[in-house]
Amino acid sequence: MSFDLPAEWSIKDPAGATPQGGGVFVEVRNPAGKSMATLRTNMVTGAECITKQPYGMLDSEPLPALKQSGSTPRFSFESRQDNTATDPAKMTVLAYGITSSPEPTGPTACPIFHFFTWPPSGAMFGGVYNPFDTTPGNAPNVDTPEAYMGTPEYKNIRSMITSLRPAS
């Protein structure tokens, strides 16, 4: 697989070696060293939906270059609301990535599942947006996912992830 990387960003192999079972595991970082996304291949996919939560779909795009066995994965930027959380930083989970899961319908959805079908088993390419993160490299005063979608960082992330394609 290959993808287009923003010129100022870098790739790091966080495992330092090939992951158990083979495949690829890399982390994409911005110039400040902040993790923007990870790519893993040869993942076991499949999840059981035990509880559903209120959700928001902020952005979604089909990725026909990754179509496998009649299933077309899509890029999504979505949220899940945990109404049992008391810490405001944990009430809403926001994540972006590629998924083979169908787009949710209705007012609730299963937990975010950013895995997609890719031989021999599955893969993941995505990351998490934390509006409470104040580490160096974060844009100041970006406190809503809608505002974040207008930043150069999000545009670079989206462009990079949606550029994923077979290397041949």
Coordinates of N, CA, C and O in Angstrom, one line a residue:
M1 N 0.8 -1.2 0.0 CA 0.0 0.0 0.0 C 0.9 1.2 0.0 O 2.0 1.2 0.5
S2 N 0.3 2.3 -0.5 CA 1.1 3.6 -0.5 C 0.1 4.7 -0.2 O -1.1 4.5 -0.4
F3 N 0.6 5.9 0.2 CA -0.2 7.0 0.4 C 0.6 8.3 0.3 O 1.8 8.2 0.4
D4 N 0.0 9.4 0.1 CA 0.6 10.7 0.0 C 0.8 11.3 1.4 O -0.2 11.5 2.1
L5 N 2.0 11.6 1.7 CA 2.4 12.2 3.0 C 2.7 13.7 2.9 O 3.4 14.1 2.0
P6 N 2.1 14.5 3.7 CA 2.4 15.9 3.7 C 4.0 16.1 3.8 O 4.6 15.4 4.6
A7 N 4.6 17.0 3.1 CA 6.0 17.1 3.0 C 6.7 17.3 4.3 O 7.8 16.8 4.6
E8 N 6.1 18.0 5.3 CA 6.7 18.3 6.5 C 6.5 17.2 7.6 O 7.0 17.3 8.7
W9 N 5.6 16.3 7.3 CA 5.4 15.2 8.2 C 6.3 14.0 8.0 O 7.0 13.9 7.0
S10 N 6.5 13.2 9.0 CA 7.4 12.0 8.9 C 6.7 10.7 9.3 O 5.7 10.7 10.0
I11 N 7.4 9.7 9.0 CA 6.9 8.3 9.3 C 7.9 7.7 10.3 O 9.1 7.8 10.2
K12 N 7.3 7.1 11.4 CA 8.1 6.4 12.4 C 7.6 5.0 12.5 O 6.4 4.8 12.5
D13 N 8.5 4.1 12.7 CA 8.1 2.7 13.0 C 8.1 2.6 14.5 O 9.2 2.4 15.1
P14 N 6.9 2.7 15.2 CA 6.9 2.7 16.6 C 7.3 1.3 17.2 O 7.8 1.2 18.4
A15 N 7.1 0.3 16.5 CA 7.5 -1.1 17.0 C 9.0 -1.4 16.9 O 9.5 -2.2 17.6
G16 N 9.6 -0.7 16.0 CA 11.1 -0.9 15.8 C 11.4 -2.2 15.0 O 12.5 -2.5 14.7
A17 N 10.3 -2.9 14.7 CA 10.5 -4.2 13.9 C 9.2 -4.5 13.3 O 8.1 -3.9 13.5
T18 N 9.2 -5.6 12.5 CA 8.0 -6.0 11.9 C 7.0 -6.6 12.9 O 7.4 -7.3 13.8
P19 N 5.8 -6.2 12.9 CA 4.8 -6.6 13.9 C 4.7 -8.2 13.9 O 4.9 -8.8 12.8
Q20 N 4.3 -8.7 15.0 CA 4.0 -10.1 15.1 C 3.0 -10.5 14.1 O 2.0 -9.8 13.9
G21 N 3.2 -11.5 13.3 CA 2.3 -12.0 12.2 C 2.6 -11.3 10.9 O 1.8 -11.5 10.0
G22 N 3.6 -10.4 10.8 CA 3.9 -9.7 9.6 C 3.1 -8.5 9.4 O 2.5 -8.0 10.4
G23 N 3.1 -7.9 8.3 CA 2.4 -6.7 8.0 C 3.2 -5.5 8.3 O 4.4 -5.5 8.5
V24 N 2.6 -4.3 8.2 CA 3.2 -3.0 8.4 C 2.6 -2.3 9.6 O 1.4 -2.4 9.9
F25 N 3.4 -1.6 10.3 CA 3.0 -0.8 11.4 C 3.8 0.5 11.4 O 5.0 0.4 11.7
V26 N 3.2 1.6 11.0 CA 3.9 2.9 11.0 C 3.0 4.0 11.6 O 1.8 3.9 11.7
E27 N 3.7 5.0 12.2 CA 3.0 6.1 12.8 C 3.4 7.4 12.0 O 4.6 7.5 11.7
V28 N 2.4 8.2 11.6 CA 2.7 9.4 10.9 C 2.7 10.6 12.0 O 1.7 10.7 12.8
R29 N 3.7 11.4 11.9 CA 3.9 12.5 12.9 C 4.0 13.8 12.2 O 4.6 13.9 11.2
N30 N 3.5 14.8 12.9 CA 3.7 16.2 12.4 C 5.1 16.7 12.8 O 5.8 16.0 13.6
P31 N 5.6 17.9 12.4 CA 6.9 18.4 12.8 C 7.1 18.5 14.3 O 8.3 18.4 14.7
A32 N 6.1 18.7 15.1 CA 6.2 18.8 16.5 C 6.3 17.4 17.2 O 6.5 17.3 18.4
G33 N 6.2 16.3 16.4 CA 6.3 15.0 16.9 C 4.9 14.4 17.3 O 4.9 13.3 17.9
K34 N 3.8 15.1 17.1 CA 2.5 14.6 17.5 C 2.1 13.6 16.5 O 2.2 13.7 15.3
S35 N 1.5 12.5 17.0 CA 1.0 11.4 16.2 C -0.3 11.9 15.5 O -1.2 12.3 16.2
M36 N -0.3 11.8 14.2 CA -1.4 12.2 13.4 C -2.3 11.0 13.0 O -3.5 11.1 12.9
A37 N -1.7 9.9 12.8 CA -2.4 8.6 12.3 C -1.4 7.5 12.4 O -0.2 7.6 12.4
T38 N -2.0 6.3 12.5 CA -1.2 5.1 12.4 C -1.8 4.2 11.3 O -3.0 4.2 11.0
L39 N -0.9 3.5 10.6 CA -1.3 2.5 9.6 C -0.8 1.1 10.0 O 0.4 1.0 10.4
R40 N -1.7 0.2 10.1 CA -1.3 -1.2 10.4 C -2.0 -2.1 9.4 O -3.2 -1.9 9.1
T41 N -1.3 -3.1 8.9 CA -1.9 -4.1 8.0 C -1.7 -5.5 8.7 O -1.1 -5.6 9.7
N42 N -2.4 -6.4 8.1 CA -2.4 -7.8 8.6 C -3.1 -7.8 10.0 O -2.6 -8.5 10.9
M43 N -4.1 -7.1 10.2 CA -4.9 -7.0 11.4 C -6.0 -8.0 11.4 O -6.6 -8.2 10.4
V44 N -6.4 -8.5 12.5 CA -7.6 -9.3 12.7 C -8.7 -8.3 12.9 O -8.7 -7.5 13.8
T45 N -9.7 -8.4 12.0 CA -10.9 -7.4 12.1 C -12.1 -8.2 12.6 O -12.2 -9.4 12.4
G46 N -13.0 -7.5 13.1 CA -14.2 -8.0 13.6 C -14.5 -7.5 15.0 O -13.6 -7.4 15.8
A47 N -15.7 -7.1 15.2 CA -16.0 -6.6 16.6 C -17.5 -6.9 16.8 O -18.3 -7.0 15.9
E48 N -17.7 -7.0 18.1 CA -19.1 -7.2 18.5 C -19.7 -5.9 19.1 O -19.0 -5.3 19.9
C49 N -20.8 -5.6 18.7 CA -21.5 -4.4 19.2 C -22.3 -4.7 20.4 O -23.4 -5.3 20.3
I50 N -21.8 -4.4 21.6 CA -22.5 -4.7 22.8 C -23.4 -3.6 23.2 O -24.6 -3.8 23.6
T51 N -22.9 -2.3 23.1 CA -23.8 -1.2 23.5 C -23.7 -0.2 22.4 O -22.6 0.0 21.7
K52 N -24.7 0.6 22.2 CA -24.8 1.6 21.2 C -24.8 3.0 21.9 O -25.3 3.1 23.1
Q53 N -24.2 4.0 21.3 CA -24.2 5.3 21.9 C -24.7 6.4 20.8 O -24.6 6.1 19.6
P54 N -25.1 7.5 21.3 CA -25.4 8.6 20.3 C -24.1 8.9 19.5 O -23.0 8.8 20.0
Y55 N -24.3 9.2 18.2 CA -23.2 9.4 17.4 C -23.3 10.6 16.5 O -24.4 11.2 16.4
G56 N -22.3 11.1 15.9 CA -22.3 12.1 14.9 C -21.4 11.7 13.8 O -20.3 11.2 14.0
M57 N -21.8 11.9 12.6 CA -21.0 11.7 11.4 C -20.6 13.1 10.8 O -21.5 13.8 10.4
L58 N -19.4 13.4 10.9 CA -18.9 14.8 10.6 C -18.4 14.8 9.1 O -18.5 15.8 8.5
D59 N -17.9 13.7 8.6 CA -17.3 13.7 7.3 C -17.3 12.2 6.9 O -17.0 11.3 7.7
S60 N -17.5 11.9 5.6 CA -17.5 10.6 5.1 C -17.3 10.6 3.6 O -17.8 11.5 2.9
E61 N -16.4 9.7 3.1 CA -16.2 9.6 1.7 C -15.8 8.2 1.3 O -14.9 7.6 1.9
P62 N -16.5 7.6 0.3 CA -16.1 6.2 -0.2 C -14.7 6.3 -0.8 O -14.3 7.2 -1.4
L63 N -14.0 5.1 -0.6 CA -12.6 5.0 -1.2 C -12.6 3.8 -2.1 O -12.2 2.7 -1.7
P64 N -13.0 4.0 -3.4 CA -13.1 2.9 -4.3 C -11.8 2.2 -4.6 O -11.8 1.0 -5.0
A65 N -10.7 2.9 -4.4 CA -9.3 2.2 -4.7 C -9.1 1.1 -3.7 O -8.2 0.2 -4.0
L66 N -9.8 1.0 -2.6 CA -9.6 0.0 -1.6 C -10.7 -1.1 -1.6 O -10.7 -1.9 -0.7
K67 N -11.5 -1.1 -2.6 CA -12.6 -2.0 -2.7 C -12.1 -3.5 -2.7 O -11.1 -3.8 -3.4
Q68 N -12.7 -4.3 -1.8 CA -12.3 -5.7 -1.7 C -13.6 -6.5 -1.6 O -14.5 -6.2 -0.8
S69 N -13.7 -7.6 -2.5 CA -14.9 -8.5 -2.4 C -16.2 -7.8 -2.3 O -17.1 -8.1 -1.5
G70 N -16.4 -6.8 -3.2 CA -17.7 -6.1 -3.3 C -17.9 -5.1 -2.2 O -18.9 -4.4 -2.2
S71 N -17.0 -4.9 -1.2 CA -17.1 -3.9 -0.2 C -16.2 -2.7 -0.4 O -15.0 -2.9 -0.6
T72 N -16.8 -1.5 -0.4 CA -16.0 -0.3 -0.6 C -15.8 0.4 0.8 O -16.8 0.9 1.3
P73 N -14.6 0.4 1.3 CA -14.4 1.1 2.6 C -14.6 2.6 2.4 O -14.6 3.1 1.2
R74 N -14.7 3.3 3.5 CA -14.9 4.8 3.4 C -14.1 5.4 4.5 O -13.8 4.9 5.6
F75 N -13.7 6.7 4.2 CA -13.1 7.5 5.2 C -14.2 8.1 6.0 O -15.3 8.5 5.5
S76 N -14.0 8.2 7.3 CA -15.0 8.9 8.2 C -14.4 9.6 9.3 O -13.3 9.2 9.8
F77 N -15.0 10.7 9.7 CA -14.6 11.5 10.9 C -15.9 11.5 11.7 O -16.9 12.0 11.2
E78 N -15.9 10.8 12.8 CA -17.2 10.6 13.6 C -17.0 10.7 15.1 O -15.8 10.7 15.6
S79 N -18.1 10.8 15.8 CA -18.1 10.9 17.2 C -19.0 9.9 17.9 O -19.9 9.4 17.2
R80 N -18.7 9.6 19.1 CA -19.6 8.8 20.0 C -19.7 9.5 21.3 O -18.7 10.0 21.8
Q81 N -20.9 9.6 21.9 CA -21.1 10.3 23.1 C -21.3 9.2 24.2 O -22.2 8.3 24.1
D82 N -20.5 9.3 25.3 CA -20.7 8.4 26.4 C -21.4 9.2 27.5 O -20.9 10.0 28.2
N83 N -22.7 8.9 27.6 CA -23.6 9.6 28.6 C -23.3 9.2 30.0 O -23.8 9.8 31.0
T84 N -22.5 8.2 30.3 CA -22.2 7.8 31.6 C -20.9 8.4 32.1 O -20.6 8.4 33.3
A85 N -20.1 9.1 31.2 CA -18.9 9.7 31.6 C -19.2 11.0 32.4 O -20.1 11.7 32.1
T86 N -18.4 11.2 33.4 CA -18.5 12.5 34.2 C -17.4 13.5 33.9 O -17.5 14.6 34.2
D87 N -16.3 13.0 33.3 CA -15.2 13.9 32.9 C -15.5 14.4 31.5 O -15.7 13.6 30.6
P88 N -15.6 15.7 31.3 CA -15.9 16.3 30.0 C -15.0 15.8 28.9 O -15.4 15.7 27.8
A89 N -13.7 15.6 29.3 CA -12.7 15.1 28.3 C -13.0 13.7 27.8 O -12.5 13.3 26.8
K90 N -13.9 12.9 28.5 CA -14.1 11.6 28.1 C -15.6 11.4 27.7 O -16.0 10.3 27.3
M91 N -16.4 12.4 27.6 CA -17.8 12.3 27.3 C -17.9 12.1 25.8 O -18.9 11.4 25.3
T92 N -17.0 12.6 25.0 CA -17.1 12.5 23.5 C -15.8 12.0 23.0 O -14.8 12.5 23.2
V93 N -15.9 10.9 22.2 CA -14.8 10.4 21.5 C -14.9 10.8 20.0 O -16.0 10.6 19.4
L94 N -13.8 11.4 19.4 CA -13.8 11.8 18.0 C -12.6 11.1 17.3 O -11.5 11.1 17.8
A95 N -12.9 10.4 16.2 CA -11.9 9.7 15.5 C -12.1 9.8 14.0 O -13.2 10.0 13.5
Y96 N -11.0 9.7 13.3 CA -11.0 9.7 11.8 C -10.3 8.5 11.3 O -9.3 8.0 12.0
G97 N -10.7 7.9 10.2 CA -10.0 6.8 9.7 C -10.8 6.1 8.6 O -11.9 6.6 8.2
I98 N -10.3 4.9 8.2 CA -11.0 4.1 7.1 C -11.7 3.0 7.8 O -11.2 2.3 8.7
T99 N -13.0 2.8 7.3 CA -13.8 1.7 7.9 C -14.5 1.0 6.8 O -14.9 1.5 5.8
S100 N -14.7 -0.3 7.0 CA -15.6 -1.1 6.1 C -17.0 -1.3 6.7 O -17.8 -1.9 6.1
S101 N -17.1 -0.8 8.0 CA -18.5 -0.9 8.6 C -19.4 0.0 7.9 O -19.1 1.1 7.4
P102 N -20.7 -0.4 7.8 CA -21.7 0.5 7.1 C -21.9 1.8 7.9 O -21.7 1.8 9.2
E103 N -22.3 2.8 7.2 CA -22.5 4.1 7.9 C -23.7 3.9 8.8 O -24.7 3.3 8.4
P104 N -23.6 4.4 10.1 CA -24.7 4.2 11.0 C -26.0 4.9 10.5 O -26.0 5.9 9.8
T105 N -27.1 4.4 11.0 CA -28.4 5.0 10.7 C -29.1 5.1 12.1 O -28.8 4.3 13.0
G106 N -30.1 6.0 12.2 CA -30.8 6.1 13.5 C -30.0 7.0 14.4 O -28.9 7.5 14.1
P107 N -30.4 7.1 15.7 CA -29.8 8.0 16.6 C -28.6 7.5 17.3 O -27.8 8.2 18.0
T108 N -28.4 6.1 17.3 CA -27.2 5.5 18.0 C -26.4 4.7 17.1 O -26.9 4.2 16.0
A109 N -25.2 4.4 17.5 CA -24.3 3.5 16.7 C -23.4 2.7 17.6 O -23.2 3.1 18.8
C110 N -22.8 1.7 17.1 CA -21.8 0.9 17.8 C -20.6 1.7 18.0 O -20.4 2.8 17.4
P111 N -19.6 1.3 18.8 CA -18.4 2.0 19.0 C -17.7 2.3 17.7 O -17.9 1.5 16.7
I112 N -16.8 3.3 17.6 CA -16.1 3.6 16.4 C -15.2 2.4 16.1 O -14.4 1.9 16.9
F113 N -15.3 1.9 14.8 CA -14.5 0.7 14.4 C -13.8 1.1 13.1 O -14.3 0.9 12.0
H114 N -12.6 1.7 13.1 CA -11.9 2.1 12.0 C -10.9 1.0 11.5 O -9.7 1.1 11.6
F115 N -11.5 -0.1 11.0 CA -10.7 -1.2 10.4 C -11.4 -1.4 9.1 O -12.6 -1.2 8.9
F116 N -10.6 -1.9 8.1 CA -11.2 -2.2 6.8 C -10.6 -3.5 6.2 O -9.5 -3.9 6.6
T117 N -11.3 -4.1 5.3 CA -10.9 -5.4 4.8 C -9.7 -5.1 3.8 O -9.8 -4.3 2.9
W118 N -8.6 -5.9 4.1 CA -7.5 -5.8 3.2 C -6.7 -7.1 3.4 O -6.4 -7.5 4.5
P119 N -6.4 -7.8 2.3 CA -5.7 -9.1 2.4 C -4.4 -9.0 3.2 O -3.7 -8.0 3.1
P120 N -4.1 -10.0 4.1 CA -4.8 -11.3 4.2 C -6.0 -11.2 5.2 O -6.8 -12.1 5.2
S121 N -6.1 -10.2 6.0 CA -7.2 -10.1 7.0 C -7.8 -8.8 7.0 O -9.0 -8.6 6.7
G122 N -7.1 -7.8 7.4 CA -7.6 -6.4 7.5 C -6.5 -5.4 7.9 O -5.4 -5.8 8.0
A123 N -6.9 -4.1 7.9 CA -6.0 -3.1 8.1 C -6.7 -1.9 8.8 O -7.9 -1.9 8.9
M124 N -5.9 -1.0 9.3 CA -6.4 0.2 9.9 C -5.5 1.4 9.5 O -4.3 1.2 9.4
F125 N -6.1 2.5 9.3 CA -5.4 3.8 9.0 C -6.2 4.9 9.6 O -7.3 5.2 9.0
G126 N -5.8 5.5 10.7 CA -6.6 6.5 11.3 C -6.0 7.0 12.6 O -4.9 6.7 12.9
G127 N -6.8 7.9 13.2 CA -6.3 8.5 14.5 C -7.5 9.1 15.2 O -8.6 8.9 14.9
V128 N -7.1 9.8 16.3 CA -8.1 10.4 17.2 C -7.9 11.9 17.3 O -6.8 12.4 17.3
Y129 N -9.0 12.6 17.3 CA -9.0 14.0 17.6 C -9.4 14.3 19.0 O -10.5 13.9 19.4
N130 N -8.6 15.0 19.8 CA -8.9 15.3 21.1 C -8.9 16.8 21.3 O -7.9 17.5 21.3
P131 N -10.1 17.4 21.4 CA -10.2 18.9 21.5 C -9.6 19.4 22.7 O -9.3 20.6 22.8
F132 N -9.3 18.6 23.7 CA -8.7 19.0 25.0 C -7.2 18.9 25.0 O -6.5 19.3 25.9
D133 N -6.6 18.4 23.9 CA -5.2 18.2 23.8 C -4.5 19.5 23.6 O -4.7 20.2 22.6
T134 N -3.5 19.9 24.5 CA -2.8 21.2 24.3 C -1.3 20.9 24.1 O -0.5 21.8 24.4
T135 N -1.0 19.8 23.6 CA 0.5 19.5 23.3 C 1.0 20.4 22.2 O 0.2 20.9 21.4
P136 N 2.3 20.6 22.1 CA 2.8 21.5 21.1 C 2.5 20.9 19.7 O 2.4 19.7 19.5
G137 N 2.2 21.8 18.8 CA 1.8 21.4 17.4 C 0.3 21.4 17.2 O -0.1 21.3 16.1
N138 N -0.5 21.6 18.2 CA -1.9 21.7 18.1 C -2.3 23.1 17.8 O -1.7 24.1 18.3
A139 N -3.3 23.3 16.9 CA -3.7 24.6 16.6 C -4.4 25.2 17.9 O -5.2 24.5 18.5
P140 N -4.2 26.4 18.2 CA -4.8 27.0 19.4 C -6.3 27.3 19.1 O -6.7 27.6 18.0
N141 N -7.1 27.2 20.2 CA -8.5 27.6 20.1 C -9.4 26.8 19.2 O -10.4 27.2 18.7
V142 N -9.0 25.6 18.8 CA -9.8 24.7 18.0 C -10.6 23.8 19.0 O -10.0 22.9 19.5
D143 N -11.8 24.2 19.3 CA -12.5 23.5 20.4 C -13.7 22.7 19.9 O -14.4 22.1 20.7
T144 N -14.0 22.7 18.6 CA -15.1 21.9 18.1 C -14.7 21.1 16.9 O -13.7 21.5 16.2
P145 N -15.2 19.9 16.7 CA -14.8 19.1 15.5 C -15.1 19.9 14.2 O -14.3 19.7 13.3
E146 N -16.2 20.6 14.2 CA -16.5 21.4 13.0 C -15.4 22.4 12.7 O -15.0 22.6 11.5
A147 N -14.9 23.1 13.7 CA -13.8 24.1 13.6 C -12.6 23.4 13.2 O -11.8 23.8 12.3
Y148 N -12.3 22.2 13.8 CA -11.1 21.4 13.4 C -11.1 21.0 12.0 O -10.0 21.0 11.3
M149 N -12.2 20.7 11.4 CA -12.3 20.3 10.0 C -11.8 21.4 9.1 O -11.4 21.1 7.9
G150 N -11.8 22.7 9.5 CA -11.4 23.8 8.7 C -9.9 24.1 8.8 O -9.4 24.9 8.1
T151 N -9.2 23.3 9.7 CA -7.8 23.6 9.9 C -6.9 22.9 8.8 O -7.3 21.9 8.3
P152 N -5.7 23.4 8.6 CA -4.8 22.7 7.7 C -4.4 21.3 8.1 O -4.3 20.4 7.3
E153 N -4.4 21.1 9.5 CA -4.0 19.8 10.0 C -5.1 18.8 9.6 O -4.7 17.7 9.1
Y154 N -6.3 19.1 9.8 CA -7.4 18.1 9.4 C -7.4 17.9 7.9 O -7.5 16.8 7.4
K155 N -7.2 19.0 7.1 CA -7.2 18.8 5.7 C -6.0 17.9 5.2 O -6.2 17.1 4.3
N156 N -4.9 18.1 5.9 CA -3.7 17.2 5.5 C -4.0 15.8 5.9 O -3.7 14.8 5.2
I157 N -4.6 15.6 7.1 CA -4.9 14.2 7.6 C -5.9 13.6 6.6 O -5.7 12.4 6.2
R158 N -6.9 14.3 6.3 CA -8.0 13.7 5.4 C -7.4 13.4 4.0 O -7.6 12.3 3.5
S159 N -6.6 14.3 3.5 CA -6.0 14.1 2.2 C -5.0 12.9 2.2 O -5.0 12.0 1.3
M160 N -4.2 12.8 3.3 CA -3.3 11.6 3.4 C -4.1 10.3 3.5 O -3.8 9.4 2.8
I161 N -5.0 10.2 4.4 CA -5.7 9.0 4.6 C -6.5 8.6 3.4 O -6.5 7.4 3.0
T162 N -7.2 9.5 2.7 CA -8.0 9.2 1.5 C -7.1 8.9 0.3 O -7.6 8.4 -0.7
S163 N -5.8 9.1 0.4 CA -4.9 8.8 -0.7 C -4.4 7.4 -0.7 O -3.7 6.9 -1.6
L164 N -4.7 6.6 0.4 CA -4.3 5.3 0.6 C -4.8 4.4 -0.6 O -5.9 4.5 -1.0
R165 N -3.8 3.6 -1.2 CA -4.1 2.8 -2.4 C -3.2 1.7 -2.5 O -2.1 1.7 -1.8
P166 N -3.5 0.7 -3.3 CA -2.6 -0.4 -3.5 C -1.3 0.1 -4.2 O -1.4 1.0 -5.0
A167 N -0.2 -0.4 -3.8 CA 1.1 0.1 -4.3 C 1.3 -0.2 -5.8 O 2.0 0.5 -6.5
S168 N 0.7 -1.2 -6.2 CA 0.8 -1.6 -7.7 C -0.3 -0.9 -8.4 O -0.5 -0.7 -9.4

